[in-house]
């Protein structure tokens, strides 16, 4: 008898979470995971933030039954997410032009947003940066779009190719969907300056492109406010857009799938209609979102003291990553790397695009149990004083 599933092909391994699976099965004690974008503390542990722990304790003490959440999630969570993104005194909020739903992480926000766009601009081209987060292409292709790459990283200068990007956006058909990393570009860590963002916004406005801003690392670059500067400037310029937020990293609540999708409309009359469509998509995908993580975050958003504590904890994570960047550059030099590695210092967020080749990455994996993405992306947030020297020595060796 032929089986229904006989012809099902093997799907390729996920370049990020698949590497995690491989890391987990590696039995070498000294293994180091610099692959997935997760923050680890000085001791190499994933932290449970004190602000989060405090609320969890409170919730456990007042344990209650878990009913269904509204399809669009917890109201105060969505409000807090909007304020974090747009600023509490945002004109867009006052004008009822921001529609936010709780989502299953940043990925869930991207997916609902992509499905929503498919209903209104079904034939649009989606442009993602070259390179981009590994899941962007797959996600938008699965939503039925043709996906192209716009120039972003200049391998020569190890910097941002603004002219290449602008020229590419100009020649795309009007109303293309442009996926942008609002801060802490994943994987390169290279962000446009504010001046450059203004130029990007000019082309997007002229071409009526549809920006889809991905902001998964707010607070890991220059700080919560400066990291939202591009998003806020776009909204001030009345550019209709979508934004996917993730709190996985900033609250260290990865497994709780805490994200939000925000749609900026041009008129408050559009907002309830947009919300009704987003709810339709959520309902037919997963019905309604989970309670726990969003409840923790909404409690923090609504308690001034806890909010400050969380901001301080986030600042500590940000500062530790910066210190690890500095240490890495120093240690690489000490281990004899002759090439200038100072570019690591100007990159933002959790990642460094190291310039390591796939062969060098493979060598590090095989010989040193050091896991780095095939593209050479290193998660600097997983470096610590205990593994730094080993990692720097191994990288120096493969670079020779
Ligand atoms: C990453 O880029 O490593 C993270 O965003 C985790 C993920 O889901 O890929």
mmCIF file of C-alpha atoms and ligand atoms in Angstrom:
data_model
loop_
_atom_site.group_PDB
_atom_site.id
_atom_site.type_symbol
_atom_site.label_atom_id
_atom_site.label_comp_id
_atom_site.label_asym_id
_atom_site.label_seq_id
_atom_site.Cartn_x
_atom_site.Cartn_y
_atom_site.Cartn_z
ATOM 1 C CA UNK A 1 0.000 0.000 0.000
ATOM 2 C CA UNK A 2 1.419 3.436 -0.845
ATOM 3 C CA UNK A 3 1.573 5.797 2.064
ATOM 4 C CA UNK A 4 0.034 9.250 1.935
ATOM 5 C CA UNK A 5 3.305 10.666 3.186
ATOM 6 C CA UNK A 6 5.655 8.647 0.980
ATOM 7 C CA UNK A 7 6.498 11.544 -1.293
ATOM 8 C CA UNK A 8 6.998 14.107 1.470
ATOM 9 C CA UNK A 9 10.514 15.497 1.010
ATOM 10 C CA UNK A 10 12.873 16.258 3.889
ATOM 11 C CA UNK A 11 12.752 19.978 4.698
ATOM 12 C CA UNK A 12 16.091 21.722 5.206
ATOM 13 C CA UNK A 13 17.253 22.313 8.758
ATOM 14 C CA UNK A 14 16.438 25.781 10.110
ATOM 15 C CA UNK A 15 19.680 27.790 9.915
ATOM 16 C CA UNK A 16 19.261 29.173 13.456
ATOM 17 C CA UNK A 17 17.036 26.898 15.541
ATOM 18 C CA UNK A 18 18.367 23.855 13.656
ATOM 19 C CA UNK A 19 21.884 24.789 14.752
ATOM 20 C CA UNK A 20 20.572 25.004 18.307
ATOM 21 C CA UNK A 21 19.326 21.413 17.972
ATOM 22 C CA UNK A 22 22.773 20.367 16.798
ATOM 23 C CA UNK A 23 24.398 22.225 19.699
ATOM 24 C CA UNK A 24 22.113 20.498 22.212
ATOM 25 C CA UNK A 25 23.181 17.057 20.997
ATOM 26 C CA UNK A 26 26.914 17.919 21.095
ATOM 27 C CA UNK A 27 28.367 16.048 24.072
ATOM 28 C CA UNK A 28 31.582 18.087 24.364
ATOM 29 C CA UNK A 29 31.645 19.812 27.774
ATOM 30 C CA UNK A 30 33.401 22.938 26.594
ATOM 31 C CA UNK A 31 30.882 23.693 23.811
ATOM 32 C CA UNK A 32 29.886 27.356 23.277
ATOM 33 C CA UNK A 33 26.680 28.456 21.553
ATOM 34 C CA UNK A 34 27.159 31.758 19.704
ATOM 35 C CA UNK A 35 24.417 30.884 17.211
ATOM 36 C CA UNK A 36 20.908 31.766 18.351
ATOM 37 C CA UNK A 37 20.065 35.332 19.392
ATOM 38 C CA UNK A 38 19.729 34.802 23.117
ATOM 39 C CA UNK A 39 21.259 36.889 25.905
ATOM 40 C CA UNK A 40 23.321 35.039 28.515
ATOM 41 C CA UNK A 41 24.754 36.631 31.658
ATOM 42 C CA UNK A 42 28.362 36.677 32.923
ATOM 43 C CA UNK A 43 27.986 33.122 34.158
ATOM 44 C CA UNK A 44 26.685 31.949 30.795
ATOM 45 C CA UNK A 45 23.135 31.537 32.113
ATOM 46 C CA UNK A 46 19.953 32.784 30.533
ATOM 47 C CA UNK A 47 18.750 35.289 33.131
ATOM 48 C CA UNK A 48 15.373 35.377 34.816
ATOM 49 C CA UNK A 49 14.962 39.128 35.277
ATOM 50 C CA UNK A 50 14.173 40.264 38.831
ATOM 51 C CA UNK A 51 11.279 42.391 37.577
ATOM 52 C CA UNK A 52 9.812 39.320 35.869
ATOM 53 C CA UNK A 53 10.454 37.084 38.882
ATOM 54 C CA UNK A 54 8.710 39.562 41.154
ATOM 55 C CA UNK A 55 5.554 39.600 39.047
ATOM 56 C CA UNK A 56 5.591 35.828 38.606
ATOM 57 C CA UNK A 57 5.682 35.431 42.364
ATOM 58 C CA UNK A 58 2.761 37.794 42.738
ATOM 59 C CA UNK A 59 0.789 35.994 40.052
ATOM 60 C CA UNK A 60 1.508 32.638 41.677
ATOM 61 C CA UNK A 61 0.295 33.961 45.043
ATOM 62 C CA UNK A 62 -2.928 35.168 43.471
ATOM 63 C CA UNK A 63 -3.299 32.172 41.170
ATOM 64 C CA UNK A 64 -6.487 32.284 39.157
ATOM 65 C CA UNK A 65 -8.165 30.283 36.419
ATOM 66 C CA UNK A 66 -7.046 31.025 32.860
ATOM 67 C CA UNK A 67 -9.921 31.955 30.633
ATOM 68 C CA UNK A 68 -9.561 32.810 26.988
ATOM 69 C CA UNK A 69 -7.983 36.142 26.259
ATOM 70 C CA UNK A 70 -9.670 38.432 23.739
ATOM 71 C CA UNK A 71 -8.571 37.547 20.189
ATOM 72 C CA UNK A 72 -6.339 40.630 20.107
ATOM 73 C CA UNK A 73 -4.852 39.955 23.540
ATOM 74 C CA UNK A 74 -4.552 41.873 26.808
ATOM 75 C CA UNK A 75 -5.605 45.502 26.360
ATOM 76 C CA UNK A 76 -3.032 46.938 28.807
ATOM 77 C CA UNK A 77 -0.256 44.860 27.215
ATOM 78 C CA UNK A 78 -1.088 46.238 23.773
ATOM 79 C CA UNK A 79 -1.261 49.775 25.163
ATOM 80 C CA UNK A 80 2.107 49.364 26.876
ATOM 81 C CA UNK A 81 3.626 47.947 23.695
ATOM 82 C CA UNK A 82 2.368 50.982 21.761
ATOM 83 C CA UNK A 83 3.780 53.424 24.288
ATOM 84 C CA UNK A 84 7.156 51.725 24.331
ATOM 85 C CA UNK A 85 7.272 51.840 20.570
ATOM 86 C CA UNK A 86 5.777 55.244 19.820
ATOM 87 C CA UNK A 87 6.258 57.179 23.064
ATOM 88 C CA UNK A 88 3.520 57.859 25.629
ATOM 89 C CA UNK A 89 2.854 61.323 24.157
ATOM 90 C CA UNK A 90 2.752 60.144 20.554
ATOM 91 C CA UNK A 91 0.424 62.095 18.269
ATOM 92 C CA UNK A 92 -0.352 58.859 16.426
ATOM 93 C CA UNK A 93 -1.772 57.385 19.643
ATOM 94 C CA UNK A 94 -3.764 60.535 20.397
ATOM 95 C CA UNK A 95 -5.197 60.381 16.876
ATOM 96 C CA UNK A 96 -6.174 56.683 17.197
ATOM 97 C CA UNK A 97 -3.985 55.754 14.258
ATOM 98 C CA UNK A 98 -2.173 52.838 15.885
ATOM 99 C CA UNK A 99 -3.778 49.397 15.997
ATOM 100 C CA UNK A 100 -1.960 46.785 18.094
ATOM 101 C CA UNK A 101 -2.622 43.120 18.729
ATOM 102 C CA UNK A 102 -0.724 40.756 21.008
ATOM 103 C CA UNK A 103 1.167 38.247 18.886
ATOM 104 C CA UNK A 104 3.060 34.986 19.247
ATOM 105 C CA UNK A 105 6.455 36.637 19.443
ATOM 106 C CA UNK A 106 7.893 38.881 16.764
ATOM 107 C CA UNK A 107 7.589 36.026 14.269
ATOM 108 C CA UNK A 108 3.854 35.761 14.938
ATOM 109 C CA UNK A 109 3.503 39.506 14.359
ATOM 110 C CA UNK A 110 5.361 39.241 11.046
ATOM 111 C CA UNK A 111 3.147 36.347 9.956
ATOM 112 C CA UNK A 112 -0.173 38.008 10.807
ATOM 113 C CA UNK A 113 1.108 41.204 9.176
ATOM 114 C CA UNK A 114 2.206 39.323 6.049
ATOM 115 C CA UNK A 115 -1.148 37.540 5.799
ATOM 116 C CA UNK A 116 -2.945 40.863 6.249
ATOM 117 C CA UNK A 117 -0.886 42.524 3.499
ATOM 118 C CA UNK A 118 -1.618 39.580 1.214
ATOM 119 C CA UNK A 119 -5.321 40.505 1.431
ATOM 120 C CA UNK A 120 -4.757 44.150 0.451
ATOM 121 C CA UNK A 121 -1.698 44.149 -1.852
ATOM 122 C CA UNK A 122 -1.609 40.525 -3.032
ATOM 123 C CA UNK A 123 0.784 41.126 -5.914
ATOM 124 C CA UNK A 124 3.293 43.302 -4.103
ATOM 125 C CA UNK A 125 6.968 42.417 -4.126
ATOM 126 C CA UNK A 126 8.556 42.023 -0.703
ATOM 127 C CA UNK A 127 12.110 43.369 -0.370
ATOM 128 C CA UNK A 128 14.325 42.248 2.495
ATOM 129 C CA UNK A 129 17.865 43.395 3.260
ATOM 130 C CA UNK A 130 20.844 41.431 1.976
ATOM 131 C CA UNK A 131 21.557 39.806 4.352
ATOM 132 C CA UNK A 132 18.542 39.622 6.643
ATOM 133 C CA UNK A 133 17.232 37.526 9.508
ATOM 134 C CA UNK A 134 17.107 33.993 8.113
ATOM 135 C CA UNK A 135 13.349 33.620 8.665
ATOM 136 C CA UNK A 136 12.233 36.770 6.800
ATOM 137 C CA UNK A 137 12.444 35.306 3.305
ATOM 138 C CA UNK A 138 10.802 32.003 4.227
ATOM 139 C CA UNK A 139 8.028 33.719 6.154
ATOM 140 C CA UNK A 140 7.015 36.117 3.386
ATOM 141 C CA UNK A 141 7.337 33.406 0.723
ATOM 142 C CA UNK A 142 5.058 31.168 2.791
ATOM 143 C CA UNK A 143 2.572 34.045 2.880
ATOM 144 C CA UNK A 144 2.587 33.896 -0.944
ATOM 145 C CA UNK A 145 4.828 36.840 -1.853
ATOM 146 C CA UNK A 146 7.754 37.075 -4.226
ATOM 147 C CA UNK A 147 10.756 38.085 -2.102
ATOM 148 C CA UNK A 148 13.784 40.005 -3.397
ATOM 149 C CA UNK A 149 16.902 41.279 -1.621
ATOM 150 C CA UNK A 150 17.866 44.945 -1.454
ATOM 151 C CA UNK A 151 21.571 45.823 -1.051
ATOM 152 C CA UNK A 152 22.448 46.508 2.575
ATOM 153 C CA UNK A 153 25.822 45.175 3.672
ATOM 154 C CA UNK A 154 28.977 46.325 1.964
ATOM 155 C CA UNK A 155 31.551 43.560 2.470
ATOM 156 C CA UNK A 156 34.388 45.865 1.371
ATOM 157 C CA UNK A 157 33.802 48.525 3.997
ATOM 158 C CA UNK A 158 32.052 46.195 6.454
ATOM 159 C CA UNK A 159 29.464 48.969 6.577
ATOM 160 C CA UNK A 160 26.066 50.033 5.228
ATOM 161 C CA UNK A 161 25.509 50.401 1.475
ATOM 162 C CA UNK A 162 23.050 53.324 1.547
ATOM 163 C CA UNK A 163 23.385 54.305 -2.155
ATOM 164 C CA UNK A 164 22.820 50.678 -3.207
ATOM 165 C CA UNK A 165 19.743 50.396 -1.021
ATOM 166 C CA UNK A 166 18.202 53.701 -2.154
ATOM 167 C CA UNK A 167 18.789 52.961 -5.818
ATOM 168 C CA UNK A 168 17.199 49.532 -5.442
ATOM 169 C CA UNK A 169 14.134 50.893 -3.619
ATOM 170 C CA UNK A 170 13.722 53.499 -6.352
ATOM 171 C CA UNK A 171 13.539 50.923 -9.118
ATOM 172 C CA UNK A 172 11.126 48.587 -7.339
ATOM 173 C CA UNK A 173 7.468 48.765 -8.432
ATOM 174 C CA UNK A 174 5.449 51.321 -6.419
ATOM 175 C CA UNK A 175 3.801 49.921 -3.283
ATOM 176 C CA UNK A 176 6.388 47.244 -2.660
ATOM 177 C CA UNK A 177 6.664 45.944 0.893
ATOM 178 C CA UNK A 178 10.023 46.901 2.417
ATOM 179 C CA UNK A 179 11.105 44.915 5.453
ATOM 180 C CA UNK A 180 13.310 47.124 7.636
ATOM 181 C CA UNK A 181 15.168 46.406 10.866
ATOM 182 C CA UNK A 182 14.264 49.353 13.091
ATOM 183 C CA UNK A 183 17.441 48.933 15.170
ATOM 184 C CA UNK A 184 20.172 46.381 15.878
ATOM 185 C CA UNK A 185 20.104 44.941 12.363
ATOM 186 C CA UNK A 186 20.012 41.156 12.381
ATOM 187 C CA UNK A 187 22.493 39.716 11.357
ATOM 188 C CA UNK A 188 24.974 42.524 10.669
ATOM 189 C CA UNK A 189 24.538 44.811 13.696
ATOM 190 C CA UNK A 190 24.913 47.746 11.280
ATOM 191 C CA UNK A 191 22.164 50.372 11.465
ATOM 192 C CA UNK A 192 21.520 53.435 9.309
ATOM 193 C CA UNK A 193 22.198 56.768 11.015
ATOM 194 C CA UNK A 194 19.162 58.994 11.598
ATOM 195 C CA UNK A 195 20.187 61.079 8.565
ATOM 196 C CA UNK A 196 20.246 57.932 6.458
ATOM 197 C CA UNK A 197 16.837 56.876 7.812
ATOM 198 C CA UNK A 198 15.477 60.230 6.591
ATOM 199 C CA UNK A 199 16.720 59.457 3.089
ATOM 200 C CA UNK A 200 15.195 55.974 3.225
ATOM 201 C CA UNK A 201 11.879 57.514 4.349
ATOM 202 C CA UNK A 202 12.026 59.973 1.412
ATOM 203 C CA UNK A 203 12.265 57.174 -1.157
ATOM 204 C CA UNK A 204 9.616 55.111 0.599
ATOM 205 C CA UNK A 205 7.243 58.083 0.597
ATOM 206 C CA UNK A 206 7.921 58.945 -3.049
ATOM 207 C CA UNK A 207 7.371 55.345 -4.158
ATOM 208 C CA UNK A 208 4.436 54.712 -1.785
ATOM 209 C CA UNK A 209 6.269 51.666 -0.545
ATOM 210 C CA UNK A 210 4.895 49.887 2.502
ATOM 211 C CA UNK A 211 7.433 49.647 5.332
ATOM 212 C CA UNK A 212 7.254 46.633 7.596
ATOM 213 C CA UNK A 213 9.549 47.464 10.513
ATOM 214 C CA UNK A 214 10.887 44.584 12.541
ATOM 215 C CA UNK A 215 11.893 45.727 16.036
ATOM 216 C CA UNK A 216 12.999 42.674 17.986
ATOM 217 C CA UNK A 217 15.891 44.294 19.860
ATOM 218 C CA UNK A 218 14.558 47.620 21.168
ATOM 219 C CA UNK A 219 16.772 48.613 24.088
ATOM 220 C CA UNK A 220 19.805 46.592 22.996
ATOM 221 C CA UNK A 221 21.284 49.297 20.761
ATOM 222 C CA UNK A 222 21.550 52.848 22.120
ATOM 223 C CA UNK A 223 18.562 52.562 24.499
ATOM 224 C CA UNK A 224 14.775 52.168 24.455
ATOM 225 C CA UNK A 225 14.083 55.677 23.155
ATOM 226 C CA UNK A 226 16.848 56.099 20.543
ATOM 227 C CA UNK A 227 16.216 52.577 19.224
ATOM 228 C CA UNK A 228 12.649 53.617 18.364
ATOM 229 C CA UNK A 229 13.715 56.819 16.567
ATOM 230 C CA UNK A 230 13.288 55.458 13.030
ATOM 231 C CA UNK A 231 9.834 54.027 13.766
ATOM 232 C CA UNK A 232 8.708 57.311 15.327
ATOM 233 C CA UNK A 233 10.072 59.410 12.469
ATOM 234 C CA UNK A 234 8.206 57.239 9.919
ATOM 235 C CA UNK A 235 4.950 57.574 11.863
ATOM 236 C CA UNK A 236 5.393 61.343 12.222
ATOM 237 C CA UNK A 237 5.718 61.511 8.467
ATOM 238 C CA UNK A 238 2.299 59.842 8.136
ATOM 239 C CA UNK A 239 3.715 56.813 6.360
ATOM 240 C CA UNK A 240 1.247 53.922 6.673
ATOM 241 C CA UNK A 241 3.197 50.982 7.988
ATOM 242 C CA UNK A 242 3.361 47.752 9.974
ATOM 243 C CA UNK A 243 5.633 47.071 12.930
ATOM 244 C CA UNK A 244 6.451 43.756 14.574
ATOM 245 C CA UNK A 245 7.689 44.030 18.169
ATOM 246 C CA UNK A 246 9.278 41.267 20.181
ATOM 247 C CA UNK A 247 9.819 41.224 23.944
ATOM 248 C CA UNK A 248 11.479 37.799 23.924
ATOM 249 C CA UNK A 249 14.920 39.272 24.396
ATOM 250 C CA UNK A 250 14.205 42.466 26.313
ATOM 251 C CA UNK A 251 12.265 40.614 29.041
ATOM 252 C CA UNK A 252 14.197 37.322 28.626
ATOM 253 C CA UNK A 253 10.843 35.606 28.060
ATOM 254 C CA UNK A 254 11.787 33.734 24.892
ATOM 255 C CA UNK A 255 9.543 30.741 25.427
ATOM 256 C CA UNK A 256 6.474 32.807 26.308
ATOM 257 C CA UNK A 257 6.116 34.112 22.735
ATOM 258 C CA UNK A 258 5.552 37.722 23.683
ATOM 259 C CA UNK A 259 5.242 40.048 20.717
ATOM 260 C CA UNK A 260 2.930 42.614 19.196
ATOM 261 C CA UNK A 261 1.839 43.670 15.734
ATOM 262 C CA UNK A 262 1.134 47.370 15.273
ATOM 263 C CA UNK A 263 -0.422 48.854 12.156
ATOM 264 C CA UNK A 264 -0.180 52.620 11.650
ATOM 265 C CA UNK A 265 -3.161 53.885 9.680
ATOM 266 C CA UNK A 266 -3.529 57.277 8.026
ATOM 267 C CA UNK A 267 -6.994 58.006 9.428
ATOM 268 C CA UNK A 268 -8.651 56.923 12.678
ATOM 269 C CA UNK A 269 -11.656 55.672 10.699
ATOM 270 C CA UNK A 270 -9.466 52.935 9.206
ATOM 271 C CA UNK A 271 -8.291 51.694 12.584
ATOM 272 C CA UNK A 272 -11.304 49.624 13.758
ATOM 273 C CA UNK A 273 -11.588 48.042 10.323
ATOM 274 C CA UNK A 274 -7.922 47.077 10.306
ATOM 275 C CA UNK A 275 -8.285 45.684 13.826
ATOM 276 C CA UNK A 276 -11.271 43.578 12.752
ATOM 277 C CA UNK A 277 -9.177 42.027 9.955
ATOM 278 C CA UNK A 278 -6.204 41.314 12.221
ATOM 279 C CA UNK A 279 -8.552 39.614 14.687
ATOM 280 C CA UNK A 280 -9.985 37.513 11.875
ATOM 281 C CA UNK A 281 -6.487 36.353 10.944
ATOM 282 C CA UNK A 282 -5.557 35.587 14.545
ATOM 283 C CA UNK A 283 -8.812 33.695 15.147
ATOM 284 C CA UNK A 284 -8.307 31.465 12.122
ATOM 285 C CA UNK A 285 -4.648 30.839 12.963
ATOM 286 C CA UNK A 286 -4.487 30.202 16.721
ATOM 287 C CA UNK A 287 -7.803 31.563 18.035
ATOM 288 C CA UNK A 288 -6.417 33.808 20.775
ATOM 289 C CA UNK A 289 -3.019 34.350 22.372
ATOM 290 C CA UNK A 290 -1.598 32.774 25.552
ATOM 291 C CA UNK A 291 -1.893 34.533 28.906
ATOM 292 C CA UNK A 292 1.209 34.102 31.029
ATOM 293 C CA UNK A 293 4.018 36.087 29.393
ATOM 294 C CA UNK A 294 1.809 38.973 28.320
ATOM 295 C CA UNK A 295 0.314 39.198 31.807
ATOM 296 C CA UNK A 296 3.792 39.515 33.326
ATOM 297 C CA UNK A 297 4.762 42.234 30.878
ATOM 298 C CA UNK A 298 1.523 44.173 31.271
ATOM 299 C CA UNK A 299 2.020 44.145 35.070
ATOM 300 C CA UNK A 300 5.518 45.595 34.569
ATOM 301 C CA UNK A 301 4.240 48.186 32.088
ATOM 302 C CA UNK A 302 1.646 49.332 34.633
ATOM 303 C CA UNK A 303 3.832 49.623 37.725
ATOM 304 C CA UNK A 304 6.250 52.571 37.720
ATOM 305 C CA UNK A 305 8.695 50.925 40.100
ATOM 306 C CA UNK A 306 8.805 47.615 38.250
ATOM 307 C CA UNK A 307 9.040 49.431 34.941
ATOM 308 C CA UNK A 308 12.129 51.269 36.167
ATOM 309 C CA UNK A 309 13.613 48.036 37.498
ATOM 310 C CA UNK A 310 13.105 46.368 34.132
ATOM 311 C CA UNK A 311 14.651 49.335 32.278
ATOM 312 C CA UNK A 312 17.697 49.095 34.567
ATOM 313 C CA UNK A 313 17.995 45.364 33.948
ATOM 314 C CA UNK A 314 17.764 45.943 30.209
ATOM 315 C CA UNK A 315 20.448 48.641 30.432
ATOM 316 C CA UNK A 316 22.709 46.163 32.238
ATOM 317 C CA UNK A 317 22.269 43.626 29.435
ATOM 318 C CA UNK A 318 23.032 46.311 26.847
ATOM 319 C CA UNK A 319 26.155 47.459 28.695
ATOM 320 C CA UNK A 320 27.424 43.920 29.169
ATOM 321 C CA UNK A 321 27.138 43.236 25.443
ATOM 322 C CA UNK A 322 29.101 46.432 24.699
ATOM 323 C CA UNK A 323 31.800 45.345 27.150
ATOM 324 C CA UNK A 324 31.986 41.939 25.428
ATOM 325 C CA UNK A 325 32.457 43.645 22.047
ATOM 326 C CA UNK A 326 35.411 45.575 23.477
ATOM 327 C CA UNK A 327 36.886 42.478 25.078
ATOM 328 C CA UNK A 328 36.531 40.463 21.885
ATOM 329 C CA UNK A 329 38.469 43.035 19.852
ATOM 330 C CA UNK A 330 41.210 43.201 22.503
ATOM 331 C CA UNK A 331 41.467 39.419 22.817
ATOM 332 C CA UNK A 332 41.544 38.836 19.056
ATOM 333 C CA UNK A 333 44.477 41.245 18.850
ATOM 334 C CA UNK A 334 46.205 39.497 21.740
ATOM 335 C CA UNK A 335 45.824 36.188 19.926
ATOM 336 C CA UNK A 336 47.543 37.593 16.876
ATOM 337 C CA UNK A 337 44.727 38.683 14.557
ATOM 338 C CA UNK A 338 46.402 41.290 12.382
ATOM 339 C CA UNK A 339 43.338 42.595 10.543
ATOM 340 C CA UNK A 340 41.454 45.552 11.967
ATOM 341 C CA UNK A 341 38.457 44.189 13.901
ATOM 342 C CA UNK A 342 37.241 47.575 15.188
ATOM 343 C CA UNK A 343 34.062 47.220 13.122
ATOM 344 C CA UNK A 344 32.806 44.941 15.922
ATOM 345 C CA UNK A 345 32.685 48.010 18.197
ATOM 346 C CA UNK A 346 30.419 50.071 15.970
ATOM 347 C CA UNK A 347 27.849 47.315 15.424
ATOM 348 C CA UNK A 348 24.679 47.427 17.543
ATOM 349 C CA UNK A 349 22.672 44.864 19.442
ATOM 350 C CA UNK A 350 23.343 41.211 20.042
ATOM 351 C CA UNK A 351 25.100 40.334 16.824
ATOM 352 C CA UNK A 352 28.363 40.795 15.049
ATOM 353 C CA UNK A 353 28.779 39.962 11.412
ATOM 354 C CA UNK A 354 32.292 38.645 11.804
ATOM 355 C CA UNK A 355 33.358 38.099 8.209
ATOM 356 C CA UNK A 356 34.177 34.449 9.001
ATOM 357 C CA UNK A 357 33.604 32.187 6.015
ATOM 358 C CA UNK A 358 31.381 29.124 6.081
ATOM 359 C CA UNK A 359 34.475 26.910 6.040
ATOM 360 C CA UNK A 360 35.954 28.726 9.040
ATOM 361 C CA UNK A 361 32.637 28.479 10.890
ATOM 362 C CA UNK A 362 32.559 24.743 10.179
ATOM 363 C CA UNK A 363 36.116 24.362 11.426
ATOM 364 C CA UNK A 364 35.215 26.125 14.699
ATOM 365 C CA UNK A 365 32.241 23.802 15.111
ATOM 366 C CA UNK A 366 34.211 20.633 14.368
ATOM 367 C CA UNK A 367 37.434 21.394 16.199
ATOM 368 C CA UNK A 368 36.381 23.675 19.056
ATOM 369 C CA UNK A 369 32.651 23.007 19.607
ATOM 370 C CA UNK A 370 32.043 26.720 19.004
ATOM 371 C CA UNK A 371 28.723 27.234 17.247
ATOM 372 C CA UNK A 372 28.357 30.263 14.957
ATOM 373 C CA UNK A 373 25.803 30.685 12.136
ATOM 374 C CA UNK A 374 26.982 29.620 8.676
ATOM 375 C CA UNK A 375 26.860 33.290 7.606
ATOM 376 C CA UNK A 376 29.496 34.188 10.208
ATOM 377 C CA UNK A 377 26.976 35.882 12.536
ATOM 378 C CA UNK A 378 28.201 35.757 16.131
ATOM 379 C CA UNK A 379 25.909 36.297 19.102
ATOM 380 C CA UNK A 380 28.103 38.610 21.184
ATOM 381 C CA UNK A 381 25.492 38.389 23.966
ATOM 382 C CA UNK A 382 26.614 34.811 24.603
ATOM 383 C CA UNK A 383 30.241 35.759 25.262
ATOM 384 C CA UNK A 384 31.408 36.030 28.879
ATOM 385 C CA UNK A 385 34.678 36.298 30.801
ATOM 386 C CA UNK A 386 34.839 32.494 31.072
ATOM 387 C CA UNK A 387 34.543 31.624 27.384
ATOM 388 C CA UNK A 388 36.057 34.791 25.843
ATOM 389 C CA UNK A 389 39.665 33.672 25.726
ATOM 390 C CA UNK A 390 38.889 30.248 24.259
ATOM 391 C CA UNK A 391 36.605 31.757 21.626
ATOM 392 C CA UNK A 392 39.083 34.504 20.660
ATOM 393 C CA UNK A 393 41.969 32.012 20.439
ATOM 394 C CA UNK A 394 39.935 29.668 18.231
ATOM 395 C CA UNK A 395 38.759 32.468 15.930
ATOM 396 C CA UNK A 396 42.328 33.769 15.659
ATOM 397 C CA UNK A 397 43.479 30.270 14.685
ATOM 398 C CA UNK A 398 40.945 29.822 11.864
ATOM 399 C CA UNK A 399 41.648 33.339 10.587
ATOM 400 C CA UNK A 400 45.336 32.557 10.139
HETATM 401 C C1 LIG B 1 17.831 34.892 16.113
HETATM 402 O O1 LIG B 1 17.921 35.608 15.107
HETATM 403 O O2 LIG B 1 18.730 34.121 16.447
HETATM 404 C C2 LIG B 1 16.618 34.983 16.980
HETATM 405 O O3 LIG B 1 15.741 35.948 16.483
HETATM 406 C C3 LIG B 1 15.972 33.678 17.219
HETATM 407 C C4 LIG B 1 15.187 33.187 16.052
HETATM 408 O O4 LIG B 1 13.984 32.943 16.211
HETATM 409 O O5 LIG B 1 15.725 33.048 14.959
#
